[in-house]
Amino acid sequence: TDEIDVLVHNELLENGAYPSPLNYAGFPKSLCSSVNEVICHGIPDGRSLEVGDVVSFDVSCFYNGVHGDNCATVIVGDYDDDDGDKDRS
């Protein structure tokens, strides 16, 4: 998730925003990434994501004088809604 943190960090800066979590109360990264059993505010690291992992990405930024926050949760891997089979292989 470190690579995703770098991508988000660069994209925010390129668009005139600043990542709100960075250095807030010592938080070392630009986004929160919570994998599987981590409930919230996980710190991105070098862990590789695996098929079936449940990951929440919380992106917060300071832009034009206000803080904004957005979180999305995804399941890693391919899944076809049309086949009705929840096997993620």
Protein backbone atom coordinates (compact mmCIF):
# COMPACT_ATOMS: atom_id res chain seq x y z
CA THR A 1 0.00 0.00 0.00
CA ASP A 2 3.07 2.25 0.12
CA GLU A 3 2.92 2.56 -3.67
CA ILE A 4 -0.71 3.69 -3.53
CA ASP A 5 0.20 6.24 -0.86
CA VAL A 6 2.90 7.71 -3.12
CA LEU A 7 0.49 7.89 -6.08
CA VAL A 8 -2.19 9.63 -4.01
CA HIS A 9 0.35 12.00 -2.45
CA ASN A 10 1.72 13.07 -5.84
CA GLU A 11 -1.74 13.45 -7.39
CA LEU A 12 -2.94 15.66 -4.53
CA LEU A 13 0.09 17.93 -4.75
CA GLU A 14 -0.14 18.16 -8.55
CA ASN A 15 -3.74 19.37 -8.15
CA GLY A 16 -3.02 22.02 -5.52
CA ALA A 17 -4.18 20.02 -2.50
CA TYR A 18 -2.31 18.85 0.61
CA PRO A 19 -2.85 15.41 2.19
CA SER A 20 -4.54 16.12 5.54
CA PRO A 21 -3.28 13.02 7.41
CA LEU A 22 0.40 13.67 6.62
CA ASN A 23 2.16 14.69 9.85
CA TYR A 24 -1.16 15.05 11.73
CA ALA A 25 -0.37 13.90 15.28
CA GLY A 26 2.72 12.21 13.83
CA PHE A 27 0.88 10.22 11.13
CA PRO A 28 3.62 9.35 8.60
CA LYS A 29 1.62 8.91 5.38
CA SER A 30 -0.70 10.76 3.00
CA LEU A 31 -3.63 8.33 3.17
CA CYS A 32 -5.00 5.64 5.45
CA SER A 33 -5.11 2.07 4.13
CA SER A 34 -6.86 -0.48 6.31
CA VAL A 35 -6.40 -4.09 5.21
CA ASN A 36 -8.65 -6.93 6.42
CA GLU A 37 -8.81 -6.88 10.23
CA VAL A 38 -7.58 -3.28 10.55
CA ILE A 39 -10.75 -1.31 11.25
CA CYS A 40 -9.63 2.22 10.33
CA HIS A 41 -6.70 4.61 10.02
CA GLY A 42 -4.24 1.93 8.96
CA ILE A 43 -0.78 3.10 7.96
CA PRO A 44 0.37 2.17 4.43
CA ASP A 45 3.35 -0.17 4.37
CA GLY A 46 5.24 -2.55 2.11
CA ARG A 47 2.72 -5.38 2.47
CA SER A 48 1.57 -6.81 -0.86
CA LEU A 49 -2.18 -7.00 -1.35
CA GLU A 50 -3.55 -10.46 -2.14
CA VAL A 51 -6.67 -11.63 -3.95
CA GLY A 52 -9.55 -11.57 -1.49
CA ASP A 53 -8.11 -8.85 0.77
CA VAL A 54 -10.65 -6.28 1.87
CA VAL A 55 -9.05 -2.82 1.80
CA SER A 56 -10.38 0.57 2.80
CA PHE A 57 -8.61 3.64 1.45
CA ASP A 58 -9.31 6.89 3.27
CA VAL A 59 -8.16 9.94 1.32
CA SER A 60 -8.37 13.32 3.07
CA CYS A 61 -7.03 16.57 1.73
CA PHE A 62 -6.89 20.29 2.37
CA TYR A 63 -7.99 22.23 -0.72
CA ASN A 64 -9.12 25.83 -1.14
CA GLY A 65 -9.26 26.39 2.61
CA VAL A 66 -11.28 23.31 3.59
CA HIS A 67 -10.60 19.70 4.51
CA GLY A 68 -12.40 17.01 2.53
CA ASP A 69 -12.55 13.29 3.22
CA ASN A 70 -13.50 10.26 1.17
CA CYS A 71 -13.27 6.56 1.93
CA ALA A 72 -13.82 3.55 -0.32
CA THR A 73 -13.63 -0.15 0.45
CA VAL A 74 -12.66 -2.65 -2.23
CA ILE A 75 -12.06 -6.38 -2.50
CA VAL A 76 -8.81 -7.19 -4.25
CA GLY A 77 -9.17 -9.38 -7.33
CA ASP A 78 -11.61 -10.01 -10.15
CA TYR A 79 -15.31 -10.51 -9.60
CA ASP A 80 -18.01 -10.67 -12.24
CA ASP A 81 -21.38 -9.48 -10.91
CA ASP A 82 -23.15 -11.33 -13.73
CA ASP A 83 -21.99 -14.84 -12.90
CA GLY A 84 -23.39 -14.89 -9.35
CA ASP A 85 -20.35 -16.84 -8.16
CA LYS A 86 -18.48 -15.13 -5.35
CA ASP A 87 -15.34 -17.21 -5.82
CA ARG A 88 -12.53 -14.66 -6.29
CA SER A 89 -9.82 -16.58 -8.05
